[in-house]
Amino acid sequence: MAGQRDLKKHLIGIQTTGKLANAMKTVATAKFSRLSAVNADIQEYSIRCGEILKDFGNEALFGDISGGDGVLYIMFTGNKGLCGGYNSELCTYFEELEKEEKHKLIVCGKKGMELCRAKGINATAFDMPDMPSRADAGRLYELIAAEHPKYGTVKLVYRTFKNIMTQIPTVSQLLPADSESDAEDVLFFPSREEAESSIALTCLKARLYGVMIEVQTGVQAATLMTMRNAADNAAEEAIKTETALNRIRQNELTTDVLESATGTLYS
């Protein structure tokens, strides 16, 4: 049975852990609040942009270059740990995908890159901040455009954000965006090619930006829930430890009183 000194040290450790968890929960709550507001604004637009891409096809973005015969995977993870199984489960999900023999992986997120190195997965890193901007989506597009001649298909691997408790691993094809449009009677100015290219590029970057925001919203939600659970567990453990410590103190006090009374009785 632990003594009073050991229990005091244990209590101090638990209280310190609880304070850290509460501080990180507060930070995650603030970030989640900001990101969820942006996510609510951008998601409908991002999804519609993905649908508009199908009206133009690959040629609007890359001209006559159809791309290679492999698959370029873009995996979106968080930059840090302490968010439960958010990152590790997504990496496991990617490992279990049926992948083409010729493929390449680009990882957006520092923690995902660390996990890939640990698992021996060959990947290229892309720096994605906790609060992505449209400029970050533009940088990612440039990377995709550079790889497109070798890999004709581009797939996004990420966790869709359902709510603060649920983020589901998924794979979504970004390119080729096969044309579904037959709008031959539409007047384009200055030309159909220039108009389609501009619109398709805007929509593709908006789709990438939407995914980035959705992912980071999920990361902060997972961090918030993990830190909330850690803080609650620390509080419960602190109560148990304090109870055990009080019992020891009470027992020692009772023993001292009995010894004192016994000594007085027989003196």
PDB file of C-alpha atoms in Angstrom:
ATOM      1  CA  MET A   1       0.000   0.000   0.000  1.00  0.00           C
ATOM      2  CA  ALA A   2       1.349   3.438  -1.003  1.00  0.00           C
ATOM      3  CA  GLY A   3       2.415   5.702   1.799  1.00  0.00           C
ATOM      4  CA  GLN A   4       1.461   9.321   2.395  1.00  0.00           C
ATOM      5  CA  ARG A   5       4.595  10.658   0.698  1.00  0.00           C
ATOM      6  CA  ASP A   6       4.068   8.552  -2.458  1.00  0.00           C
ATOM      7  CA  LEU A   7       0.420   9.566  -2.668  1.00  0.00           C
ATOM      8  CA  LYS A   8       1.336  13.259  -2.349  1.00  0.00           C
ATOM      9  CA  LYS A   9       3.820  12.951  -5.234  1.00  0.00           C
ATOM     10  CA  HIS A  10       1.235  11.065  -7.285  1.00  0.00           C
ATOM     11  CA  LEU A  11      -1.379  13.738  -6.562  1.00  0.00           C
ATOM     12  CA  ILE A  12       0.961  16.543  -7.638  1.00  0.00           C
ATOM     13  CA  GLY A  13       1.705  14.694 -10.890  1.00  0.00           C
ATOM     14  CA  ILE A  14      -1.992  14.140 -11.608  1.00  0.00           C
ATOM     15  CA  GLN A  15      -2.854  17.775 -10.883  1.00  0.00           C
ATOM     16  CA  THR A  16      -0.057  18.960 -13.198  1.00  0.00           C
ATOM     17  CA  THR A  17      -1.309  16.651 -15.958  1.00  0.00           C
ATOM     18  CA  GLY A  18      -4.834  17.943 -15.447  1.00  0.00           C
ATOM     19  CA  LYS A  19      -3.713  21.562 -15.734  1.00  0.00           C
ATOM     20  CA  LEU A  20      -1.813  20.837 -18.968  1.00  0.00           C
ATOM     21  CA  ALA A  21      -4.778  18.937 -20.414  1.00  0.00           C
ATOM     22  CA  ASN A  22      -7.136  21.794 -19.528  1.00  0.00           C
ATOM     23  CA  ALA A  23      -4.779  24.349 -21.094  1.00  0.00           C
ATOM     24  CA  MET A  24      -4.526  22.322 -24.309  1.00  0.00           C
ATOM     25  CA  LYS A  25      -8.297  21.810 -24.291  1.00  0.00           C
ATOM     26  CA  THR A  26      -8.757  25.580 -24.123  1.00  0.00           C
ATOM     27  CA  VAL A  27      -6.414  26.126 -27.079  1.00  0.00           C
ATOM     28  CA  ALA A  28      -8.091  23.356 -29.105  1.00  0.00           C
ATOM     29  CA  THR A  29     -11.524  24.820 -28.304  1.00  0.00           C
ATOM     30  CA  ALA A  30     -10.490  28.231 -29.636  1.00  0.00           C
ATOM     31  CA  LYS A  31      -8.974  26.750 -32.810  1.00  0.00           C
ATOM     32  CA  PHE A  32     -11.958  24.460 -33.360  1.00  0.00           C
ATOM     33  CA  SER A  33     -14.349  27.386 -32.977  1.00  0.00           C
ATOM     34  CA  ARG A  34     -12.493  29.411 -35.626  1.00  0.00           C
ATOM     35  CA  LEU A  35     -12.080  26.517 -38.038  1.00  0.00           C
ATOM     36  CA  SER A  36     -15.636  25.219 -37.709  1.00  0.00           C
ATOM     37  CA  ALA A  37     -16.958  28.683 -38.600  1.00  0.00           C
ATOM     38  CA  VAL A  38     -14.778  28.788 -41.735  1.00  0.00           C
ATOM     39  CA  ASN A  39     -15.632  25.157 -42.506  1.00  0.00           C
ATOM     40  CA  ALA A  40     -19.362  25.891 -42.349  1.00  0.00           C
ATOM     41  CA  ASP A  41     -18.898  28.740 -44.833  1.00  0.00           C
ATOM     42  CA  ILE A  42     -16.596  26.961 -47.302  1.00  0.00           C
ATOM     43  CA  GLN A  43     -17.862  23.378 -47.472  1.00  0.00           C
ATOM     44  CA  GLU A  44     -20.943  23.916 -49.633  1.00  0.00           C
ATOM     45  CA  TYR A  45     -18.905  26.072 -52.006  1.00  0.00           C
ATOM     46  CA  SER A  46     -16.073  23.528 -52.094  1.00  0.00           C
ATOM     47  CA  ILE A  47     -18.427  20.642 -52.898  1.00  0.00           C
ATOM     48  CA  ARG A  48     -20.141  22.647 -55.648  1.00  0.00           C
ATOM     49  CA  CYS A  49     -16.739  23.522 -57.100  1.00  0.00           C
ATOM     50  CA  GLY A  50     -15.940  19.808 -57.252  1.00  0.00           C
ATOM     51  CA  GLU A  51     -19.144  19.266 -59.212  1.00  0.00           C
ATOM     52  CA  ILE A  52     -18.382  22.160 -61.563  1.00  0.00           C
ATOM     53  CA  LEU A  53     -14.999  20.584 -62.352  1.00  0.00           C
ATOM     54  CA  LYS A  54     -16.887  17.717 -63.987  1.00  0.00           C
ATOM     55  CA  ASP A  55     -18.316  20.190 -66.483  1.00  0.00           C
ATOM     56  CA  PHE A  56     -14.878  20.977 -67.843  1.00  0.00           C
ATOM     57  CA  GLY A  57     -12.657  17.908 -67.581  1.00  0.00           C
ATOM     58  CA  ASN A  58      -8.883  17.559 -67.506  1.00  0.00           C
ATOM     59  CA  GLU A  59      -8.211  19.441 -70.721  1.00  0.00           C
ATOM     60  CA  ALA A  60      -9.404  22.700 -69.186  1.00  0.00           C
ATOM     61  CA  LEU A  61      -6.591  22.430 -66.621  1.00  0.00           C
ATOM     62  CA  PHE A  62      -3.792  20.640 -68.424  1.00  0.00           C
ATOM     63  CA  GLY A  63      -4.538  21.084 -72.120  1.00  0.00           C
ATOM     64  CA  ASP A  64      -3.937  18.009 -74.229  1.00  0.00           C
ATOM     65  CA  ILE A  65      -1.738  16.406 -71.572  1.00  0.00           C
ATOM     66  CA  SER A  66      -3.780  13.500 -70.271  1.00  0.00           C
ATOM     67  CA  GLY A  67      -1.273  12.511 -67.610  1.00  0.00           C
ATOM     68  CA  GLY A  68       0.413   9.208 -66.858  1.00  0.00           C
ATOM     69  CA  ASP A  69      -1.095   5.899 -65.867  1.00  0.00           C
ATOM     70  CA  GLY A  70      -0.360   5.947 -62.130  1.00  0.00           C
ATOM     71  CA  VAL A  71      -2.101   7.388 -59.080  1.00  0.00           C
ATOM     72  CA  LEU A  72      -0.976  10.375 -57.053  1.00  0.00           C
ATOM     73  CA  TYR A  73      -2.337  10.184 -53.493  1.00  0.00           C
ATOM     74  CA  ILE A  74      -2.630  13.294 -51.335  1.00  0.00           C
ATOM     75  CA  MET A  75      -3.084  12.373 -47.653  1.00  0.00           C
ATOM     76  CA  PHE A  76      -4.147  15.065 -45.179  1.00  0.00           C
ATOM     77  CA  THR A  77      -3.230  14.656 -41.490  1.00  0.00           C
ATOM     78  CA  GLY A  78      -2.591  16.876 -38.488  1.00  0.00           C
ATOM     79  CA  ASN A  79       0.698  18.517 -37.580  1.00  0.00           C
ATOM     80  CA  LYS A  80       0.782  17.227 -33.997  1.00  0.00           C
ATOM     81  CA  GLY A  81      -0.204  14.264 -31.897  1.00  0.00           C
ATOM     82  CA  LEU A  82      -2.422  14.304 -28.802  1.00  0.00           C
ATOM     83  CA  CYS A  83      -5.553  13.891 -30.934  1.00  0.00           C
ATOM     84  CA  GLY A  84      -6.356  10.255 -30.232  1.00  0.00           C
ATOM     85  CA  GLY A  85      -6.102   7.915 -33.200  1.00  0.00           C
ATOM     86  CA  TYR A  86      -6.880  10.601 -35.780  1.00  0.00           C
ATOM     87  CA  ASN A  87      -3.550  10.412 -37.614  1.00  0.00           C
ATOM     88  CA  SER A  88      -2.546   6.791 -36.999  1.00  0.00           C
ATOM     89  CA  GLU A  89      -5.930   5.410 -38.072  1.00  0.00           C
ATOM     90  CA  LEU A  90      -5.767   7.384 -41.316  1.00  0.00           C
ATOM     91  CA  CYS A  91      -2.267   6.041 -42.056  1.00  0.00           C
ATOM     92  CA  THR A  92      -3.536   2.499 -41.423  1.00  0.00           C
ATOM     93  CA  TYR A  93      -6.480   3.218 -43.733  1.00  0.00           C
ATOM     94  CA  PHE A  94      -4.057   4.300 -46.477  1.00  0.00           C
ATOM     95  CA  GLU A  95      -1.940   1.187 -45.988  1.00  0.00           C
ATOM     96  CA  GLU A  96      -5.000  -1.010 -46.517  1.00  0.00           C
ATOM     97  CA  LEU A  97      -6.106   0.694 -49.746  1.00  0.00           C
ATOM     98  CA  GLU A  98      -5.784  -1.290 -52.964  1.00  0.00           C
ATOM     99  CA  LYS A  99      -3.186   0.852 -54.686  1.00  0.00           C
ATOM    100  CA  GLU A 100      -1.916   0.905 -58.260  1.00  0.00           C
ATOM    101  CA  GLU A 101       1.548  -0.545 -58.820  1.00  0.00           C
ATOM    102  CA  LYS A 102       2.716   2.909 -59.907  1.00  0.00           C
ATOM    103  CA  HIS A 103       1.758   5.466 -57.294  1.00  0.00           C
ATOM    104  CA  LYS A 104       3.142   8.290 -55.197  1.00  0.00           C
ATOM    105  CA  LEU A 105       2.085   9.691 -51.832  1.00  0.00           C
ATOM    106  CA  ILE A 106       2.197  13.338 -50.775  1.00  0.00           C
ATOM    107  CA  VAL A 107       1.490  13.871 -47.072  1.00  0.00           C
ATOM    108  CA  CYS A 108       0.060  17.166 -45.848  1.00  0.00           C
ATOM    109  CA  GLY A 109       0.757  17.346 -42.114  1.00  0.00           C
ATOM    110  CA  LYS A 110       3.909  16.809 -40.043  1.00  0.00           C
ATOM    111  CA  LYS A 111       2.506  14.055 -37.837  1.00  0.00           C
ATOM    112  CA  GLY A 112       1.376  12.047 -40.835  1.00  0.00           C
ATOM    113  CA  MET A 113       4.863  12.306 -42.300  1.00  0.00           C
ATOM    114  CA  GLU A 114       6.392  11.078 -39.029  1.00  0.00           C
ATOM    115  CA  LEU A 115       4.049   8.074 -39.009  1.00  0.00           C
ATOM    116  CA  CYS A 116       4.869   7.273 -42.638  1.00  0.00           C
ATOM    117  CA  ARG A 117       8.592   7.268 -41.850  1.00  0.00           C
ATOM    118  CA  ALA A 118       7.982   5.005 -38.838  1.00  0.00           C
ATOM    119  CA  LYS A 119       5.929   2.606 -40.986  1.00  0.00           C
ATOM    120  CA  GLY A 120       8.416   2.665 -43.854  1.00  0.00           C
ATOM    121  CA  ILE A 121       5.964   4.323 -46.252  1.00  0.00           C
ATOM    122  CA  ASN A 122       7.708   6.349 -48.962  1.00  0.00           C
ATOM    123  CA  ALA A 123       6.150   9.813 -49.100  1.00  0.00           C
ATOM    124  CA  THR A 124       6.811  13.446 -49.955  1.00  0.00           C
ATOM    125  CA  ALA A 125       6.044  16.096 -47.330  1.00  0.00           C
ATOM    126  CA  PHE A 126       3.882  19.163 -47.892  1.00  0.00           C
ATOM    127  CA  ASP A 127       3.746  21.831 -45.192  1.00  0.00           C
ATOM    128  CA  MET A 128       0.116  22.551 -44.268  1.00  0.00           C
ATOM    129  CA  PRO A 129      -0.451  24.991 -41.354  1.00  0.00           C
ATOM    130  CA  ASP A 130      -3.081  24.493 -38.646  1.00  0.00           C
ATOM    131  CA  MET A 131      -5.072  27.342 -40.193  1.00  0.00           C
ATOM    132  CA  PRO A 132      -4.731  26.843 -43.970  1.00  0.00           C
ATOM    133  CA  SER A 133      -5.202  29.670 -46.460  1.00  0.00           C
ATOM    134  CA  ARG A 134      -6.161  29.759 -50.116  1.00  0.00           C
ATOM    135  CA  ALA A 135      -2.484  30.415 -50.863  1.00  0.00           C
ATOM    136  CA  ASP A 136      -1.663  27.013 -49.307  1.00  0.00           C
ATOM    137  CA  ALA A 137      -4.204  25.400 -51.628  1.00  0.00           C
ATOM    138  CA  GLY A 138      -2.478  27.168 -54.520  1.00  0.00           C
ATOM    139  CA  ARG A 139       0.902  25.764 -53.475  1.00  0.00           C
ATOM    140  CA  LEU A 140      -0.566  22.263 -53.324  1.00  0.00           C
ATOM    141  CA  TYR A 141      -2.075  22.691 -56.782  1.00  0.00           C
ATOM    142  CA  GLU A 142       1.352  23.613 -58.177  1.00  0.00           C
ATOM    143  CA  LEU A 143       2.746  20.395 -56.716  1.00  0.00           C
ATOM    144  CA  ILE A 144      -0.090  18.382 -58.259  1.00  0.00           C
ATOM    145  CA  ALA A 145       0.391  20.085 -61.628  1.00  0.00           C
ATOM    146  CA  ALA A 146       4.108  19.216 -61.567  1.00  0.00           C
ATOM    147  CA  GLU A 147       3.359  15.526 -60.898  1.00  0.00           C
ATOM    148  CA  HIS A 148       0.349  15.228 -63.219  1.00  0.00           C
ATOM    149  CA  PRO A 149       2.348  14.271 -66.350  1.00  0.00           C
ATOM    150  CA  LYS A 150       3.522  11.134 -64.474  1.00  0.00           C
ATOM    151  CA  TYR A 151       0.318  10.341 -62.590  1.00  0.00           C
ATOM    152  CA  GLY A 152      -2.945  10.822 -64.446  1.00  0.00           C
ATOM    153  CA  THR A 153      -5.184  10.124 -61.455  1.00  0.00           C
ATOM    154  CA  VAL A 154      -5.155  12.199 -58.266  1.00  0.00           C
ATOM    155  CA  LYS A 155      -6.924  10.915 -55.137  1.00  0.00           C
ATOM    156  CA  LEU A 156      -7.396  12.648 -51.801  1.00  0.00           C
ATOM    157  CA  VAL A 157      -7.135  10.590 -48.606  1.00  0.00           C
ATOM    158  CA  TYR A 158      -8.518  12.306 -45.526  1.00  0.00           C
ATOM    159  CA  ARG A 159     -11.086  12.116 -42.750  1.00  0.00           C
ATOM    160  CA  THR A 160     -14.423  13.724 -43.558  1.00  0.00           C
ATOM    161  CA  PHE A 161     -15.760  15.829 -40.711  1.00  0.00           C
ATOM    162  CA  LYS A 162     -19.249  14.745 -39.609  1.00  0.00           C
ATOM    163  CA  ASN A 163     -19.350  16.255 -36.131  1.00  0.00           C
ATOM    164  CA  ILE A 164     -17.082  16.861 -33.154  1.00  0.00           C
ATOM    165  CA  MET A 165     -17.197  13.145 -32.289  1.00  0.00           C
ATOM    166  CA  THR A 166     -16.942  11.633 -35.775  1.00  0.00           C
ATOM    167  CA  GLN A 167     -14.363  11.971 -38.565  1.00  0.00           C
ATOM    168  CA  ILE A 168     -14.516   9.181 -41.144  1.00  0.00           C
ATOM    169  CA  PRO A 169     -11.502   8.039 -43.250  1.00  0.00           C
ATOM    170  CA  THR A 170     -12.286   8.321 -46.948  1.00  0.00           C
ATOM    171  CA  VAL A 171     -10.671   8.439 -50.386  1.00  0.00           C
ATOM    172  CA  SER A 172     -11.999  10.813 -53.032  1.00  0.00           C
ATOM    173  CA  GLN A 173     -10.904  11.182 -56.657  1.00  0.00           C
ATOM    174  CA  LEU A 174      -9.939  14.744 -57.561  1.00  0.00           C
ATOM    175  CA  LEU A 175      -8.650  14.139 -61.090  1.00  0.00           C
ATOM    176  CA  PRO A 176      -9.426  13.293 -63.819  1.00  0.00           C
ATOM    177  CA  ALA A 177     -12.565  15.353 -63.649  1.00  0.00           C
ATOM    178  CA  ASP A 178     -14.240  13.796 -66.660  1.00  0.00           C
ATOM    179  CA  SER A 179     -16.444  16.254 -68.491  1.00  0.00           C
ATOM    180  CA  GLU A 180     -20.186  15.777 -68.173  1.00  0.00           C
ATOM    181  CA  SER A 181     -21.064  18.985 -70.008  1.00  0.00           C
ATOM    182  CA  ASP A 182     -22.576  19.250 -73.477  1.00  0.00           C
ATOM    183  CA  ALA A 183     -23.035  23.024 -73.357  1.00  0.00           C
ATOM    184  CA  GLU A 184     -22.242  23.633 -77.000  1.00  0.00           C
ATOM    185  CA  ASP A 185     -24.757  26.504 -77.218  1.00  0.00           C
ATOM    186  CA  VAL A 186     -23.084  28.545 -74.443  1.00  0.00           C
ATOM    187  CA  LEU A 187     -21.226  31.674 -75.526  1.00  0.00           C
ATOM    188  CA  PHE A 188     -17.731  31.894 -73.998  1.00  0.00           C
ATOM    189  CA  PHE A 189     -15.624  35.064 -73.971  1.00  0.00           C
ATOM    190  CA  PRO A 190     -12.814  35.589 -74.856  1.00  0.00           C
ATOM    191  CA  SER A 191     -12.819  31.888 -75.787  1.00  0.00           C
ATOM    192  CA  ARG A 192     -14.196  28.648 -74.427  1.00  0.00           C
ATOM    193  CA  GLU A 193     -10.700  27.326 -73.652  1.00  0.00           C
ATOM    194  CA  GLU A 194      -9.650  30.402 -71.658  1.00  0.00           C
ATOM    195  CA  ALA A 195     -12.917  30.633 -69.749  1.00  0.00           C
ATOM    196  CA  GLU A 196     -12.981  26.933 -68.889  1.00  0.00           C
ATOM    197  CA  SER A 197      -9.328  26.964 -67.828  1.00  0.00           C
ATOM    198  CA  SER A 198      -9.856  29.897 -65.456  1.00  0.00           C
ATOM    199  CA  ILE A 199     -13.038  28.469 -63.921  1.00  0.00           C
ATOM    200  CA  ALA A 200     -11.606  24.952 -63.568  1.00  0.00           C
ATOM    201  CA  LEU A 201      -8.451  26.242 -61.884  1.00  0.00           C
ATOM    202  CA  THR A 202     -10.487  28.326 -59.419  1.00  0.00           C
ATOM    203  CA  CYS A 203     -12.740  25.373 -58.631  1.00  0.00           C
ATOM    204  CA  LEU A 204      -9.855  22.941 -58.159  1.00  0.00           C
ATOM    205  CA  LYS A 205      -8.061  25.241 -55.722  1.00  0.00           C
ATOM    206  CA  ALA A 206     -11.331  25.848 -53.873  1.00  0.00           C
ATOM    207  CA  ARG A 207     -11.852  22.089 -53.559  1.00  0.00           C
ATOM    208  CA  LEU A 208      -8.353  21.628 -52.134  1.00  0.00           C
ATOM    209  CA  TYR A 209      -8.854  24.533 -49.737  1.00  0.00           C
ATOM    210  CA  GLY A 210     -12.162  23.075 -48.584  1.00  0.00           C
ATOM    211  CA  VAL A 211     -10.543  19.721 -47.809  1.00  0.00           C
ATOM    212  CA  MET A 212      -7.707  21.414 -45.920  1.00  0.00           C
ATOM    213  CA  ILE A 213     -10.158  23.337 -43.731  1.00  0.00           C
ATOM    214  CA  GLU A 214     -12.313  20.251 -43.177  1.00  0.00           C
ATOM    215  CA  VAL A 215      -9.285  18.208 -42.126  1.00  0.00           C
ATOM    216  CA  GLN A 216      -7.959  20.794 -39.690  1.00  0.00           C
ATOM    217  CA  THR A 217     -11.436  21.206 -38.205  1.00  0.00           C
ATOM    218  CA  GLY A 218     -11.481  17.461 -37.563  1.00  0.00           C
ATOM    219  CA  VAL A 219      -7.971  17.532 -36.098  1.00  0.00           C
ATOM    220  CA  GLN A 220      -8.904  20.227 -33.585  1.00  0.00           C
ATOM    221  CA  ALA A 221     -12.165  18.419 -32.758  1.00  0.00           C
ATOM    222  CA  ALA A 222     -10.225  15.208 -32.062  1.00  0.00           C
ATOM    223  CA  THR A 223      -7.670  17.127 -29.974  1.00  0.00           C
ATOM    224  CA  LEU A 224     -10.439  18.846 -28.037  1.00  0.00           C
ATOM    225  CA  MET A 225     -12.155  15.549 -27.217  1.00  0.00           C
ATOM    226  CA  THR A 226      -8.860  13.840 -26.301  1.00  0.00           C
ATOM    227  CA  MET A 227      -7.810  16.657 -23.978  1.00  0.00           C
ATOM    228  CA  ARG A 228     -11.298  16.834 -22.473  1.00  0.00           C
ATOM    229  CA  ASN A 229     -11.140  13.123 -21.656  1.00  0.00           C
ATOM    230  CA  ALA A 230      -7.610  13.495 -20.284  1.00  0.00           C
ATOM    231  CA  ALA A 231      -8.664  16.396 -18.050  1.00  0.00           C
ATOM    232  CA  ASP A 232     -11.744  14.500 -16.818  1.00  0.00           C
ATOM    233  CA  ASN A 233      -9.687  11.363 -16.112  1.00  0.00           C
ATOM    234  CA  ALA A 234      -7.072  13.427 -14.254  1.00  0.00           C
ATOM    235  CA  ALA A 235      -9.797  15.058 -12.151  1.00  0.00           C
ATOM    236  CA  GLU A 236     -11.298  11.661 -11.265  1.00  0.00           C
ATOM    237  CA  GLU A 237      -7.887  10.202 -10.422  1.00  0.00           C
ATOM    238  CA  ALA A 238      -7.073  13.253  -8.277  1.00  0.00           C
ATOM    239  CA  ILE A 239     -10.289  12.736  -6.290  1.00  0.00           C
ATOM    240  CA  LYS A 240      -9.454   9.053  -5.735  1.00  0.00           C
ATOM    241  CA  THR A 241      -5.905   9.902  -4.668  1.00  0.00           C
ATOM    242  CA  GLU A 242      -7.070  12.654  -2.314  1.00  0.00           C
ATOM    243  CA  THR A 243      -9.592  10.234  -0.779  1.00  0.00           C
ATOM    244  CA  ALA A 244      -6.865   7.630  -0.249  1.00  0.00           C
ATOM    245  CA  LEU A 245      -4.558  10.285   1.196  1.00  0.00           C
ATOM    246  CA  ASN A 246      -7.253  11.528   3.580  1.00  0.00           C
ATOM    247  CA  ARG A 247      -7.924   7.973   4.745  1.00  0.00           C
ATOM    248  CA  ILE A 248      -4.247   7.477   5.558  1.00  0.00           C
ATOM    249  CA  ARG A 249      -4.182  10.779   7.434  1.00  0.00           C
ATOM    250  CA  GLN A 250      -7.344   9.833   9.328  1.00  0.00           C
ATOM    251  CA  ASN A 251      -5.939   6.406  10.203  1.00  0.00           C
ATOM    252  CA  GLU A 252      -2.691   7.942  11.425  1.00  0.00           C
ATOM    253  CA  LEU A 253      -4.601  10.510  13.482  1.00  0.00           C
ATOM    254  CA  THR A 254      -6.852   7.814  14.959  1.00  0.00           C
ATOM    255  CA  THR A 255      -3.792   5.701  15.814  1.00  0.00           C
ATOM    256  CA  ASP A 256      -2.100   8.677  17.490  1.00  0.00           C
ATOM    257  CA  VAL A 257      -5.234   9.422  19.549  1.00  0.00           C
ATOM    258  CA  LEU A 258      -5.567   5.773  20.633  1.00  0.00           C
ATOM    259  CA  GLU A 259      -1.892   5.576  21.579  1.00  0.00           C
ATOM    260  CA  SER A 260      -2.183   8.817  23.524  1.00  0.00           C
ATOM    261  CA  ALA A 261      -5.318   7.639  25.320  1.00  0.00           C
ATOM    262  CA  THR A 262      -3.760   4.263  26.087  1.00  0.00           C
ATOM    263  CA  GLY A 263      -0.636   5.924  27.495  1.00  0.00           C
ATOM    264  CA  THR A 264      -2.743   8.227  29.698  1.00  0.00           C
ATOM    265  CA  LEU A 265      -4.864   5.293  30.941  1.00  0.00           C
ATOM    266  CA  TYR A 266      -1.886   3.214  32.076  1.00  0.00           C
ATOM    267  CA  SER A 267       0.298   6.032  33.401  1.00  0.00           C
TER     268      SER A 267
END
